[in-house]
């Protein structure tokens, strides 16, 4: 059992437990990669993704979020990982990344990618590493 779970937190993929207003507020006002994202965009992203919520066990309050875009077979993109500032420092970011990894493992998903500007050490604790051949990867961006 991880320290985060011992400390009274649960992680769930149950979409009915998500607090979309809270998630939108967190990401659109405090996450450098999603600043200004509209509520409609966030709601559409949630609807099209596998979502993970972190909840205080006693109150049920959502204190963390992660979103995965995946085919559930070969590939997954981990994104929008966020832990409320009041709950940081308890290993919840690492636990979220581990929960995603562990949830997708039985399906045989071979590759889970993510991009981070500042949390490399968090994801490394869950087994993520830099790309072995970054020169092979390309991106098409709009805007």
CSV table of C-alpha atoms in Angstrom, one decimal:
chain,number,residue,atom,x,y,z
A,1,UNK,CA,0.0,0.0,0.0
A,2,UNK,CA,1.4,3.4,-0.9
A,3,UNK,CA,1.9,6.2,1.5
A,4,UNK,CA,-0.8,8.2,-0.3
A,5,UNK,CA,-3.4,5.5,0.2
A,6,UNK,CA,-2.3,5.0,3.8
A,7,UNK,CA,-2.8,8.7,4.4
A,8,UNK,CA,-6.5,8.5,3.6
A,9,UNK,CA,-6.9,9.0,-0.2
A,10,UNK,CA,-8.6,6.8,-2.8
A,11,UNK,CA,-8.0,6.8,-6.6
A,12,UNK,CA,-10.9,6.0,-8.8
A,13,UNK,CA,-11.8,5.8,-12.6
A,14,UNK,CA,-15.5,6.2,-11.8
A,15,UNK,CA,-16.6,9.1,-14.0
A,16,UNK,CA,-19.6,9.9,-11.7
A,17,UNK,CA,-17.1,10.9,-8.9
A,18,UNK,CA,-15.4,13.6,-11.0
A,19,UNK,CA,-15.9,17.2,-10.2
A,20,UNK,CA,-15.7,18.8,-13.7
A,21,UNK,CA,-16.0,22.4,-12.4
A,22,UNK,CA,-13.1,21.9,-10.0
A,23,UNK,CA,-11.0,20.2,-12.6
A,24,UNK,CA,-11.6,23.0,-15.1
A,25,UNK,CA,-10.7,25.6,-12.4
A,26,UNK,CA,-7.5,23.8,-11.5
A,27,UNK,CA,-6.3,23.4,-15.1
A,28,UNK,CA,-7.5,26.7,-16.7
A,29,UNK,CA,-6.1,28.9,-13.9
A,30,UNK,CA,-3.1,27.0,-12.5
A,31,UNK,CA,-1.7,24.5,-15.0
A,32,UNK,CA,0.8,26.0,-17.4
A,33,UNK,CA,-0.2,23.7,-20.2
A,34,UNK,CA,-3.9,24.4,-20.0
A,35,UNK,CA,-4.2,28.1,-18.9
A,36,UNK,CA,-7.3,29.6,-20.4
A,37,UNK,CA,-8.8,26.3,-21.6
A,38,UNK,CA,-12.6,26.7,-21.8
A,39,UNK,CA,-15.0,24.7,-19.7
A,40,UNK,CA,-16.5,23.3,-23.0
A,41,UNK,CA,-13.1,22.1,-24.1
A,42,UNK,CA,-12.3,20.6,-20.7
A,43,UNK,CA,-15.7,18.8,-20.5
A,44,UNK,CA,-15.2,17.4,-24.1
A,45,UNK,CA,-11.7,16.2,-23.1
A,46,UNK,CA,-13.0,14.5,-20.0
A,47,UNK,CA,-15.8,12.8,-22.0
A,48,UNK,CA,-13.3,11.4,-24.5
A,49,UNK,CA,-10.8,10.2,-22.0
A,50,UNK,CA,-10.1,7.6,-19.3
A,51,UNK,CA,-10.1,9.8,-16.1
A,52,UNK,CA,-8.5,9.2,-12.7
A,53,UNK,CA,-9.6,11.1,-9.7
A,54,UNK,CA,-7.9,11.3,-6.3
A,55,UNK,CA,-10.3,11.7,-3.4
A,56,UNK,CA,-10.0,12.3,0.3
A,57,UNK,CA,-11.4,9.1,1.8
A,58,UNK,CA,-13.3,10.8,4.7
A,59,UNK,CA,-14.9,13.7,2.8
A,60,UNK,CA,-15.0,12.4,-0.8
A,61,UNK,CA,-13.5,15.8,-1.9
A,62,UNK,CA,-11.5,15.5,-5.1
A,63,UNK,CA,-7.9,16.6,-4.6
A,64,UNK,CA,-6.3,15.3,-7.8
A,65,UNK,CA,-6.9,14.4,-11.4
A,66,UNK,CA,-5.2,12.7,-14.4
A,67,UNK,CA,-6.5,12.1,-17.9
A,68,UNK,CA,-5.5,9.4,-20.3
A,69,UNK,CA,-6.1,9.3,-24.0
A,70,UNK,CA,-5.8,5.7,-25.1
A,71,UNK,CA,-6.9,3.0,-27.4
A,72,UNK,CA,-6.7,0.6,-24.4
A,73,UNK,CA,-4.5,-1.8,-26.5
A,74,UNK,CA,-1.2,-0.3,-27.8
A,75,UNK,CA,-0.9,3.4,-26.8
A,76,UNK,CA,-1.7,5.9,-24.1
A,77,UNK,CA,-1.0,9.6,-23.5
A,78,UNK,CA,-1.0,10.6,-19.8
A,79,UNK,CA,-2.0,14.3,-19.5
A,80,UNK,CA,-3.6,16.9,-17.3
A,81,UNK,CA,-2.1,15.5,-14.1
A,82,UNK,CA,-2.9,17.9,-11.3
A,83,UNK,CA,-2.8,17.7,-7.5
A,84,UNK,CA,-4.5,20.5,-5.5
A,85,UNK,CA,-1.9,22.6,-3.8
A,86,UNK,CA,-3.4,21.7,-0.3
A,87,UNK,CA,-2.7,18.0,-1.0
A,88,UNK,CA,0.8,18.3,-2.5
A,89,UNK,CA,3.8,16.8,-0.9
A,90,UNK,CA,2.0,13.5,-0.1
A,91,UNK,CA,3.1,11.4,-3.1
A,92,UNK,CA,-0.2,11.8,-4.9
A,93,UNK,CA,1.3,12.7,-8.2
A,94,UNK,CA,3.5,9.6,-8.1
A,95,UNK,CA,0.5,7.5,-7.1
A,96,UNK,CA,-1.6,8.8,-9.9
A,97,UNK,CA,1.1,7.9,-12.5
A,98,UNK,CA,1.4,4.5,-10.9
A,99,UNK,CA,-2.4,4.0,-11.0
A,100,UNK,CA,-2.5,4.8,-14.7
A,101,UNK,CA,0.4,2.4,-15.4
A,102,UNK,CA,-1.2,-0.3,-13.3
A,103,UNK,CA,-4.6,0.2,-14.8
A,104,UNK,CA,-3.4,-0.1,-18.4
A,105,UNK,CA,-0.9,-3.0,-17.8
A,106,UNK,CA,-3.4,-5.9,-18.0
A,107,UNK,CA,-4.5,-4.7,-21.4
A,108,UNK,CA,-0.9,-4.9,-22.6
A,109,UNK,CA,-0.6,-1.2,-23.5
A,110,UNK,CA,3.0,-1.1,-24.6
A,111,UNK,CA,3.7,2.7,-24.5
A,112,UNK,CA,2.4,5.4,-22.2
A,113,UNK,CA,3.8,8.8,-23.1
A,114,UNK,CA,3.6,12.1,-21.3
A,115,UNK,CA,5.1,15.5,-21.5
A,116,UNK,CA,6.3,17.6,-18.5
A,117,UNK,CA,8.2,20.8,-18.1
A,118,UNK,CA,8.8,20.5,-14.4
A,119,UNK,CA,7.9,17.1,-12.9
A,120,UNK,CA,10.4,14.6,-14.3
A,121,UNK,CA,11.4,13.3,-10.9
A,122,UNK,CA,7.7,12.6,-10.0
A,123,UNK,CA,7.2,10.4,-13.2
A,124,UNK,CA,10.6,8.7,-12.9
A,125,UNK,CA,9.4,7.3,-9.5
A,126,UNK,CA,6.6,5.6,-11.4
A,127,UNK,CA,9.0,4.2,-14.0
A,128,UNK,CA,8.9,6.8,-16.8
A,129,UNK,CA,12.1,7.7,-18.6
A,130,UNK,CA,13.2,10.1,-21.3
A,131,UNK,CA,12.7,8.9,-24.9
A,132,UNK,CA,15.5,6.6,-26.1
A,133,UNK,CA,15.3,8.0,-29.6
A,134,UNK,CA,13.7,11.4,-29.4
A,135,UNK,CA,14.8,12.2,-33.0
A,136,UNK,CA,12.2,9.6,-34.2
A,137,UNK,CA,9.3,11.5,-32.7
A,138,UNK,CA,7.4,14.2,-34.6
A,139,UNK,CA,4.5,16.5,-33.7
A,140,UNK,CA,1.9,18.4,-35.7
A,141,UNK,CA,0.7,21.4,-33.8
A,142,UNK,CA,-2.0,23.9,-34.6
A,143,UNK,CA,-1.4,27.3,-32.9
